[in-house]
CSV table of C-alpha atoms in Angstrom, one decimal:
chain,number,residue,atom,x,y,z
A,729,UNK,CA,-34.8,3.8,27.9
A,730,UNK,CA,-34.4,2.3,24.4
A,731,UNK,CA,-32.4,2.4,21.4
A,732,UNK,CA,-32.9,1.8,17.7
A,733,UNK,CA,-30.2,0.3,15.7
A,734,UNK,CA,-29.5,-0.9,12.1
A,735,UNK,CA,-32.2,0.8,10.0
A,736,UNK,CA,-32.0,1.4,6.5
A,737,UNK,CA,-34.2,4.6,6.4
A,738,UNK,CA,-35.7,5.8,9.7
A,739,UNK,CA,-38.6,8.4,9.4
A,740,UNK,CA,-39.2,10.3,12.8
A,741,UNK,CA,-40.8,13.2,11.4
A,742,UNK,CA,-44.2,12.5,13.0
A,743,UNK,CA,-42.9,10.9,16.2
A,744,UNK,CA,-45.1,11.5,19.3
A,745,UNK,CA,-43.6,12.9,22.5
A,746,UNK,CA,-44.4,9.7,24.5
A,747,UNK,CA,-42.1,7.8,22.0
A,748,UNK,CA,-39.5,10.2,21.8
A,749,UNK,CA,-38.9,10.5,25.5
A,750,UNK,CA,-38.0,6.6,25.8
A,751,UNK,CA,-35.6,6.5,23.0
A,752,UNK,CA,-32.2,7.4,24.2
A,753,UNK,CA,-30.0,6.1,21.2
A,754,UNK,CA,-30.2,5.9,17.5
A,755,UNK,CA,-27.3,4.0,16.0
A,756,UNK,CA,-26.2,2.6,12.3
A,757,UNK,CA,-28.9,4.4,10.4
A,758,UNK,CA,-28.6,4.9,6.7
A,759,UNK,CA,-30.9,8.0,6.4
A,760,UNK,CA,-32.9,9.7,9.3
A,761,UNK,CA,-36.0,11.8,7.9
A,762,UNK,CA,-36.6,14.3,10.3
A,763,UNK,CA,-38.9,17.5,10.9
A,764,UNK,CA,-38.3,20.3,13.0
A,765,UNK,CA,-40.8,19.1,15.8
A,766,UNK,CA,-38.9,15.7,15.8
A,767,UNK,CA,-35.3,17.4,16.1
A,768,UNK,CA,-36.9,19.3,19.4
A,769,UNK,CA,-38.3,16.1,20.7
A,770,UNK,CA,-35.1,14.1,20.3
A,771,UNK,CA,-32.5,16.7,20.9
A,772,UNK,CA,-31.3,14.5,23.8
A,773,UNK,CA,-31.1,11.4,22.0
A,774,UNK,CA,-27.6,10.1,21.3
A,775,UNK,CA,-27.1,9.5,17.3
A,776,UNK,CA,-24.2,7.3,16.3
A,777,UNK,CA,-23.1,6.3,12.6
A,778,UNK,CA,-25.7,8.3,10.7
A,779,UNK,CA,-25.3,8.2,6.8
A,780,UNK,CA,-27.5,11.1,5.9
A,781,UNK,CA,-30.1,13.4,7.6
A,782,UNK,CA,-33.0,14.8,5.8
A,783,UNK,CA,-35.4,17.3,7.2
A,784,UNK,CA,-39.0,17.5,5.8
A,785,UNK,CA,-41.7,20.1,6.3
A,786,UNK,CA,-44.5,18.9,8.6
A,787,UNK,CA,-47.0,19.1,5.6
A,788,UNK,CA,-45.0,17.3,3.0
A,789,UNK,CA,-46.0,13.9,2.1
A,790,UNK,CA,-43.2,11.5,0.2
A,791,UNK,CA,-42.8,8.2,-0.6
A,792,UNK,CA,-39.2,6.4,-0.7
A,793,UNK,CA,-37.7,4.2,-3.4
A,794,UNK,CA,-34.5,2.4,-2.0
A,795,UNK,CA,-32.2,0.5,-4.5
A,796,UNK,CA,-28.9,-1.3,-3.9
A,797,UNK,CA,-27.4,-1.7,-6.9
A,798,UNK,CA,-28.3,-0.2,-10.3
A,799,UNK,CA,-31.6,1.7,-11.1
A,800,UNK,CA,-32.7,3.1,-14.3
A,801,UNK,CA,-35.7,5.5,-14.4
A,802,UNK,CA,-37.2,7.2,-17.5
A,803,UNK,CA,-40.4,9.4,-18.5
A,804,UNK,CA,-42.8,6.5,-18.2
A,805,UNK,CA,-41.5,5.6,-14.7
A,806,UNK,CA,-41.7,9.3,-13.2
A,807,UNK,CA,-45.0,10.1,-15.0
A,808,UNK,CA,-46.5,6.8,-13.1
A,809,UNK,CA,-45.7,8.0,-9.7
A,810,UNK,CA,-48.6,9.5,-7.8
A,811,UNK,CA,-46.5,11.2,-4.9
A,812,UNK,CA,-43.3,12.9,-4.4
A,813,UNK,CA,-40.4,10.6,-4.5
A,814,UNK,CA,-37.3,10.4,-2.3
A,815,UNK,CA,-34.8,8.2,-4.2
A,816,UNK,CA,-32.0,6.4,-1.7
A,817,UNK,CA,-29.7,4.7,-4.1
A,818,UNK,CA,-26.5,2.8,-3.1
A,819,UNK,CA,-25.0,2.0,-6.6
A,820,UNK,CA,-25.7,3.7,-9.8
A,821,UNK,CA,-28.7,5.8,-11.0
A,822,UNK,CA,-29.4,6.2,-14.7
A,823,UNK,CA,-31.7,9.0,-15.9
A,824,UNK,CA,-32.9,8.3,-19.5
A,825,UNK,CA,-32.7,11.3,-21.8
A,826,UNK,CA,-36.5,11.6,-22.3
A,827,UNK,CA,-36.9,12.8,-18.7
A,828,UNK,CA,-37.2,16.6,-18.9
A,829,UNK,CA,-36.2,19.1,-16.2
A,830,UNK,CA,-39.8,20.1,-15.3
A,831,UNK,CA,-40.9,16.3,-14.8
A,832,UNK,CA,-38.1,15.5,-12.8
A,833,UNK,CA,-38.3,18.7,-10.5
A,834,UNK,CA,-42.2,17.9,-10.1
A,835,UNK,CA,-41.7,14.1,-9.0
A,836,UNK,CA,-38.4,13.9,-7.3
A,837,UNK,CA,-38.6,15.7,-3.9
A,838,UNK,CA,-35.1,14.7,-3.0
A,839,UNK,CA,-32.4,12.1,-3.7
A,840,UNK,CA,-29.3,10.5,-1.9
A,841,UNK,CA,-26.9,8.7,-4.2
A,842,UNK,CA,-23.9,6.6,-2.6
A,843,UNK,CA,-22.1,5.7,-6.1
A,844,UNK,CA,-22.8,7.2,-9.5
A,845,UNK,CA,-25.4,9.3,-11.1
A,846,UNK,CA,-25.7,9.2,-14.8
A,847,UNK,CA,-28.1,11.8,-16.5
A,848,UNK,CA,-28.3,14.5,-19.4
A,849,UNK,CA,-26.5,17.5,-19.4
A,850,UNK,CA,-29.6,19.7,-18.9
A,851,UNK,CA,-30.7,17.5,-15.9
A,852,UNK,CA,-27.5,17.6,-13.8
A,853,UNK,CA,-28.2,20.9,-12.3
A,854,UNK,CA,-31.6,19.9,-10.9
A,855,UNK,CA,-30.5,16.6,-9.9
A,856,UNK,CA,-27.7,17.8,-7.9
A,857,UNK,CA,-29.7,20.5,-6.1
A,858,UNK,CA,-32.2,17.7,-4.9
A,859,UNK,CA,-29.9,16.2,-2.5
A,860,UNK,CA,-26.4,14.5,-2.0
A,861,UNK,CA,-24.4,12.7,-4.7
A,862,UNK,CA,-21.6,10.8,-3.1
A,863,UNK,CA,-19.6,9.8,-6.1
A,864,UNK,CA,-19.3,10.6,-9.6
A,865,UNK,CA,-21.7,12.3,-11.8
A,866,UNK,CA,-21.7,11.4,-15.5
A,867,UNK,CA,-23.2,14.0,-17.8
A,868,UNK,CA,-24.2,12.8,-21.5
A,869,UNK,CA,-25.3,15.0,-24.2
A,870,UNK,CA,-29.2,15.7,-24.2
A,871,UNK,CA,-30.3,14.0,-27.3
A,872,UNK,CA,-28.0,11.1,-27.1
A,873,UNK,CA,-28.9,7.4,-25.9
A,874,UNK,CA,-26.6,6.4,-23.0
A,875,UNK,CA,-25.4,2.8,-22.9
A,876,UNK,CA,-23.8,1.5,-19.9
A,877,UNK,CA,-20.7,-0.8,-19.3
A,878,UNK,CA,-17.7,-1.6,-21.3
A,879,UNK,CA,-19.1,-1.8,-25.1
A,880,UNK,CA,-17.5,-3.4,-28.0
A,881,UNK,CA,-18.3,-1.5,-31.0
A,882,UNK,CA,-18.8,-4.4,-33.7
A,883,UNK,CA,-20.5,-5.1,-36.9
A,884,UNK,CA,-23.0,-7.2,-35.1
A,885,UNK,CA,-23.5,-4.1,-32.6
A,886,UNK,CA,-24.1,-1.6,-35.4
A,887,UNK,CA,-26.7,-4.0,-37.2
A,888,UNK,CA,-28.9,-3.7,-34.1
A,889,UNK,CA,-29.1,0.4,-34.1
A,890,UNK,CA,-31.2,2.7,-36.0
A,891,UNK,CA,-29.8,5.0,-38.6
A,892,UNK,CA,-27.9,8.2,-37.6
A,893,UNK,CA,-27.9,7.2,-33.8
A,894,UNK,CA,-26.5,9.2,-31.4
A,895,UNK,CA,-24.9,7.4,-28.7
A,896,UNK,CA,-23.0,7.9,-25.4
A,897,UNK,CA,-20.8,5.4,-23.7
A,898,UNK,CA,-19.0,5.3,-20.4
A,899,UNK,CA,-16.3,3.3,-22.1
A,900,UNK,CA,-16.0,2.2,-25.5
A,901,UNK,CA,-13.8,-0.6,-27.1
A,902,UNK,CA,-13.2,-0.6,-30.9
A,903,UNK,CA,-10.4,-3.3,-31.7
A,904,UNK,CA,-11.8,-5.2,-34.6
A,905,UNK,CA,-12.7,-4.1,-38.3
A,906,UNK,CA,-15.9,-2.7,-38.9
A,907,UNK,CA,-17.8,-2.1,-42.2
A,908,UNK,CA,-17.4,1.5,-42.9
A,909,UNK,CA,-20.6,1.7,-44.8
A,910,UNK,CA,-22.4,0.1,-42.0
A,911,UNK,CA,-20.7,2.6,-39.8
A,912,UNK,CA,-21.7,5.7,-41.8
A,913,UNK,CA,-25.2,4.6,-42.0
A,914,UNK,CA,-25.9,3.8,-38.3
A,915,UNK,CA,-23.7,6.4,-36.4
A,916,UNK,CA,-24.2,10.0,-36.3
A,917,UNK,CA,-22.2,10.9,-33.4
A,918,UNK,CA,-20.7,9.3,-30.3
A,919,UNK,CA,-19.9,10.7,-27.1
A,920,UNK,CA,-17.2,8.7,-24.7
A,921,UNK,CA,-17.4,9.8,-21.3
A,922,UNK,CA,-14.5,7.8,-19.7
A,923,UNK,CA,-12.4,5.9,-21.7
A,924,UNK,CA,-12.0,4.8,-25.4
A,925,UNK,CA,-9.9,1.5,-26.3
A,926,UNK,CA,-9.0,1.9,-30.0
A,927,UNK,CA,-6.7,-0.1,-32.4
A,928,UNK,CA,-4.3,2.4,-34.1
A,929,UNK,CA,-5.3,1.3,-37.7
A,930,UNK,CA,-9.0,2.3,-37.0
A,931,UNK,CA,-8.2,5.7,-35.6
A,932,UNK,CA,-8.8,7.4,-38.9
A,933,UNK,CA,-12.1,5.8,-39.7
A,934,UNK,CA,-13.7,6.5,-36.2
A,935,UNK,CA,-12.2,9.7,-35.1
A,936,UNK,CA,-14.7,11.9,-37.2
A,937,UNK,CA,-17.7,10.1,-35.2
A,938,UNK,CA,-16.5,11.0,-31.8
A,939,UNK,CA,-17.2,14.1,-30.1
A,940,UNK,CA,-14.2,16.0,-28.9
A,941,UNK,CA,-12.1,13.4,-30.2
A,942,UNK,CA,-8.4,14.6,-29.1
A,943,UNK,CA,-9.8,15.3,-25.5
A,944,UNK,CA,-11.1,12.0,-25.0
A,945,UNK,CA,-9.1,9.7,-22.5
A,946,UNK,CA,-7.7,6.7,-24.7
A,947,UNK,CA,-5.8,3.6,-25.0
A,948,UNK,CA,-4.3,3.1,-28.3
A,949,UNK,CA,-3.6,-0.6,-29.2
A,950,UNK,CA,-0.6,-1.1,-31.7
A,951,UNK,CA,-1.6,-2.0,-35.1
A,952,UNK,CA,-2.3,-5.9,-35.7
A,953,UNK,CA,-3.2,-6.6,-32.1
A,954,UNK,CA,-7.0,-7.9,-32.4
A,955,UNK,CA,-7.8,-10.2,-29.2
A,956,UNK,CA,-8.1,-8.3,-26.2
A,957,UNK,CA,-8.9,-9.4,-22.7
A,958,UNK,CA,-10.6,-6.5,-20.7
A,959,UNK,CA,-10.8,-7.0,-16.9
A,960,UNK,CA,-12.5,-4.4,-14.8
A,961,UNK,CA,-10.6,-5.0,-11.6
A,962,UNK,CA,-7.4,-5.3,-9.9
A,963,UNK,CA,-5.7,-8.6,-10.4
A,964,UNK,CA,-2.7,-10.5,-9.5
A,965,UNK,CA,-0.5,-12.7,-11.8
A,966,UNK,CA,1.8,-15.1,-10.5
A,967,UNK,CA,3.6,-18.3,-12.0
A,968,UNK,CA,0.3,-20.2,-11.6
A,969,UNK,CA,-2.1,-17.5,-12.7
A,970,UNK,CA,-0.4,-16.4,-15.6
A,971,UNK,CA,-0.9,-19.8,-17.4
A,972,UNK,CA,-4.4,-19.1,-18.3
A,973,UNK,CA,-3.5,-16.8,-20.7
A,974,UNK,CA,-1.9,-17.5,-24.2
A,975,UNK,CA,-0.4,-14.6,-26.3
A,976,UNK,CA,-3.0,-12.4,-25.0
A,977,UNK,CA,-3.3,-8.4,-24.9
A,978,UNK,CA,-4.6,-7.7,-21.4
A,979,UNK,CA,-6.3,-4.7,-20.5
A,980,UNK,CA,-7.0,-4.2,-17.0
A,981,UNK,CA,-9.0,-1.2,-15.8
A,982,UNK,CA,-7.1,-1.2,-12.4
A,983,UNK,CA,-3.8,-2.2,-10.8
A,984,UNK,CA,-1.9,-5.4,-11.6
A,985,UNK,CA,0.4,-7.2,-8.9
A,986,UNK,CA,3.1,-9.3,-10.9
A,987,UNK,CA,5.3,-11.6,-9.0
A,988,UNK,CA,7.0,-14.4,-10.7
A,989,UNK,CA,9.3,-16.8,-8.9
A,990,UNK,CA,11.1,-18.4,-11.9
A,991,UNK,CA,12.3,-17.2,-15.4
A,992,UNK,CA,8.8,-17.3,-16.8
A,993,UNK,CA,8.8,-16.3,-20.6
A,994,UNK,CA,6.1,-13.5,-19.8
A,995,UNK,CA,5.3,-13.0,-23.6
A,996,UNK,CA,4.4,-16.6,-24.1
A,997,UNK,CA,1.2,-15.7,-22.1
A,998,UNK,CA,0.7,-11.9,-22.2
A,999,UNK,CA,1.9,-10.1,-25.4
A,1000,UNK,CA,1.0,-6.6,-24.0
A,1001,UNK,CA,-0.2,-5.3,-20.7
A,1002,UNK,CA,-2.2,-2.2,-20.4
A,1003,UNK,CA,-3.4,-1.2,-16.8
A,1004,UNK,CA,-3.2,1.8,-14.6
A,1005,UNK,CA,-0.3,0.7,-12.3
A,1006,UNK,CA,1.8,-2.4,-12.2
A,1007,UNK,CA,3.5,-3.5,-8.8
A,1008,UNK,CA,6.3,-5.8,-8.7
A,1009,UNK,CA,9.8,-6.3,-7.5
A,1010,UNK,CA,12.9,-5.5,-9.5
A,1011,UNK,CA,13.5,-9.2,-10.7
A,1012,UNK,CA,9.9,-9.2,-12.1
A,1013,UNK,CA,10.2,-6.0,-13.7
A,1014,UNK,CA,13.3,-7.4,-15.8
A,1015,UNK,CA,10.9,-9.9,-16.9
A,1016,UNK,CA,7.7,-8.1,-17.8
A,1017,UNK,CA,9.4,-4.6,-18.9
A,1018,UNK,CA,9.3,-5.1,-22.7
A,1019,UNK,CA,5.4,-6.2,-22.6
A,1020,UNK,CA,4.0,-3.4,-20.6
A,1021,UNK,CA,2.5,-0.3,-22.3
A,1022,UNK,CA,4.7,2.9,-22.2
A,1023,UNK,CA,1.8,4.8,-20.3
A,1024,UNK,CA,1.6,2.2,-17.5
A,1025,UNK,CA,2.8,3.6,-14.2
A,1026,UNK,CA,5.3,1.0,-12.5
A,1027,UNK,CA,5.8,0.9,-8.8
A,1028,UNK,CA,8.8,-1.4,-7.9
A,1029,UNK,CA,8.8,-2.6,-4.3
A,1030,UNK,CA,11.3,-4.9,-2.4
A,1031,UNK,CA,10.6,-8.4,-1.6
A,1032,UNK,CA,7.0,-10.1,-2.0
A,1033,UNK,CA,3.8,-8.2,-1.9
A,1034,UNK,CA,1.6,-9.3,1.0
A,1035,UNK,CA,-1.9,-8.3,0.2
A,1036,UNK,CA,-4.7,-8.3,2.4
A,1037,UNK,CA,-8.3,-7.4,1.7
A,1038,UNK,CA,-10.1,-9.5,4.2
A,1039,UNK,CA,-9.5,-10.4,7.8
A,1040,UNK,CA,-5.6,-11.6,8.3
A,1041,UNK,CA,-3.5,-12.2,11.5
A,1042,UNK,CA,0.3,-12.2,11.2
A,1043,UNK,CA,2.0,-14.1,13.9
A,1044,UNK,CA,5.5,-16.1,14.3
A,1045,UNK,CA,8.4,-15.0,12.2
A,1046,UNK,CA,8.6,-13.2,8.7
A,1047,UNK,CA,11.5,-14.9,7.0
A,1048,UNK,CA,11.7,-12.9,3.8
A,1049,UNK,CA,11.3,-9.3,2.5
A,1050,UNK,CA,7.6,-8.3,2.0
A,1051,UNK,CA,5.9,-5.1,1.2
A,1052,UNK,CA,2.5,-5.1,2.9
A,1053,UNK,CA,-0.6,-3.5,1.4
A,1054,UNK,CA,-3.8,-3.9,3.9
A,1055,UNK,CA,-7.3,-3.2,2.6
A,1056,UNK,CA,-8.9,-5.0,5.1
A,1057,UNK,CA,-8.4,-5.9,8.9
A,1058,UNK,CA,-4.8,-6.9,9.7
A,1059,UNK,CA,-3.9,-8.0,13.2
A,1060,UNK,CA,-0.2,-8.1,14.2
A,1061,UNK,CA,-0.2,-10.8,17.0
A,1062,UNK,CA,1.4,-10.6,20.3
A,1063,UNK,CA,3.4,-13.6,19.1
A,1064,UNK,CA,4.7,-12.0,16.1
A,1065,UNK,CA,8.5,-11.7,16.0
A,1066,UNK,CA,9.0,-8.0,15.8
A,1067,UNK,CA,12.7,-8.2,15.3
A,1068,UNK,CA,12.0,-10.0,12.1
A,1069,UNK,CA,9.1,-7.9,11.4
A,1070,UNK,CA,11.4,-4.9,11.5
A,1071,UNK,CA,14.2,-6.3,9.6
A,1072,UNK,CA,11.9,-7.9,6.5
A,1073,UNK,CA,9.0,-5.7,6.2
A,1074,UNK,CA,10.2,-3.0,3.8
A,1075,UNK,CA,7.0,-0.8,3.9
A,1076,UNK,CA,3.4,-0.8,4.5
A,1077,UNK,CA,0.4,0.8,2.8
A,1078,UNK,CA,-2.8,0.9,4.7
A,1079,UNK,CA,-6.4,1.4,3.6
A,1080,UNK,CA,-8.1,-0.4,6.2
A,1081,UNK,CA,-7.6,-1.2,10.0
A,1082,UNK,CA,-4.2,-2.4,11.6
A,1083,UNK,CA,-4.3,-3.7,15.2
A,1084,UNK,CA,-1.0,-4.2,16.9
A,1085,UNK,CA,0.5,-4.4,20.6
A,1086,UNK,CA,0.6,-0.9,22.2
A,1087,UNK,CA,4.3,-1.1,22.8
A,1088,UNK,CA,4.8,-2.2,19.1
A,1089,UNK,CA,3.0,0.7,17.6
A,1090,UNK,CA,6.1,2.8,16.9
A,1091,UNK,CA,7.6,-0.1,15.0
A,1092,UNK,CA,4.5,-0.4,12.7
A,1093,UNK,CA,4.3,3.5,12.3
A,1094,UNK,CA,7.8,3.6,10.9
A,1095,UNK,CA,6.9,0.9,8.3
A,1096,UNK,CA,3.8,2.9,7.1
A,1097,UNK,CA,4.3,4.8,3.8
A,1098,UNK,CA,0.8,5.4,3.2
A,1099,UNK,CA,-1.9,5.5,5.8
A,1100,UNK,CA,-5.3,6.1,4.8
A,1101,UNK,CA,-7.0,3.9,7.2
A,1102,UNK,CA,-6.5,3.5,11.1
A,1103,UNK,CA,-3.9,2.0,13.2
A,1104,UNK,CA,-5.0,1.0,16.9
A,1105,UNK,CA,-3.6,-0.8,19.7
A,1106,UNK,CA,-4.9,-4.2,20.8
A,1107,UNK,CA,-5.2,-2.9,24.2
A,1108,UNK,CA,-7.4,0.0,23.1
A,1109,UNK,CA,-9.6,-2.4,21.0
A,1110,UNK,CA,-10.1,-4.7,24.0
A,1111,UNK,CA,-11.0,-1.7,26.2
A,1112,UNK,CA,-13.5,-0.3,23.7
A,1113,UNK,CA,-15.1,-3.6,23.6
A,1114,UNK,CA,-15.1,-4.1,27.3
A,1115,UNK,CA,-16.6,-0.8,27.9
A,1116,UNK,CA,-19.5,-1.7,25.4
A,1117,UNK,CA,-20.1,-4.8,27.3
A,1118,UNK,CA,-20.2,-3.3,30.4
A,1119,UNK,CA,-22.7,-0.8,29.6
A,1120,UNK,CA,-26.2,-1.1,31.0
A,1121,UNK,CA,-28.2,-2.9,28.7
A,1122,UNK,CA,-31.0,-0.9,27.1
A,1123,UNK,CA,-34.1,-2.3,25.5
A,1124,UNK,CA,-33.7,-2.4,21.8
A,1125,UNK,CA,-36.9,-1.0,20.2
A,1126,UNK,CA,-36.3,-1.6,16.6
A,1127,UNK,CA,-33.4,-3.1,15.1
A,1128,UNK,CA,-32.4,-4.6,11.4
A,1129,UNK,CA,-35.1,-3.0,9.6
A,1130,UNK,CA,-34.9,-1.7,5.9
A,1131,UNK,CA,-37.4,1.2,6.4
A,1132,UNK,CA,-39.1,2.2,9.4
A,1133,UNK,CA,-41.7,5.2,10.2
A,1134,UNK,CA,-42.3,6.1,14.0
């Protein structure tokens, strides 16, 4: 008896009966490539934690291209392929606008994208029909050039363009004066797929160049504001971390936790804060409220925010009011004072795993206002680990391989 585990792509489509009889378990595999014959041969094999399964006809021969991160493909890339291709991308797949539908259909047998697909509108249908896209699909106009990332439209950027360029951006930032004559020469049309960050005073000059301008999601910065700090992730601000700013306008593409212990002059460091959501307590809100953009959602919580995105164990006593936000693994220890926990934990939001003693689970459940993760007893986890250790050891046939064909 043997098992196969921790394989990126496992191709069993041509497996022989003798080998199939030996395999009792396949676990932790990103993608399994099967055939009708292999499904029959492995019908009694236990399959655990399989990301995706792909069934190939017996007579089809394909090559795999595996990419973790960003990948760009264009006409030259596809024309250089000699075989049908299956793309397996964990990240972002960008398809340039010179790829036509027939070429894509001819060369790409299938695709699995865990993340983001960016392609022209004409290609979106055939791309979706080729497999599974677990994430966003961004579709840009067919004759436009797509530019990834958060792009600042400046005179320097414009000078590098060809005349009458048609450009598509995921996110575009226009916060400084540009030469209008240069803009007229270089830009024919602009498509913004997700967000436009624009200073009020530039709106009249730029709006006519942007497709469906009034339908675009936008952030309008008040006139006179020039220097913007852009951050593309959640951040936390406290008495110490706020000191690295100096009258900045802060635009955060995410949430901001703000907890100020002292009477900090918030405007000395941050003139204006733009973000999705501000999370703070009542005291902090009174300090920062005049410097938050009107369209920012505000969540006021009680006490301090205890935020876990890794591996954290709580034990002993919780002496002050806290709101817990768990995005990792949180262990509530046997030695944690659950009377103090019940008294001082205002609420909990769980997006990960919380472990607690069996007889304390009800206390924990009462504190959960959001639970998109898992709550498990320490005893249950111990039993699971013991059962796994007590299982009869099987021979590991293959393990920890990126791509394997049997």
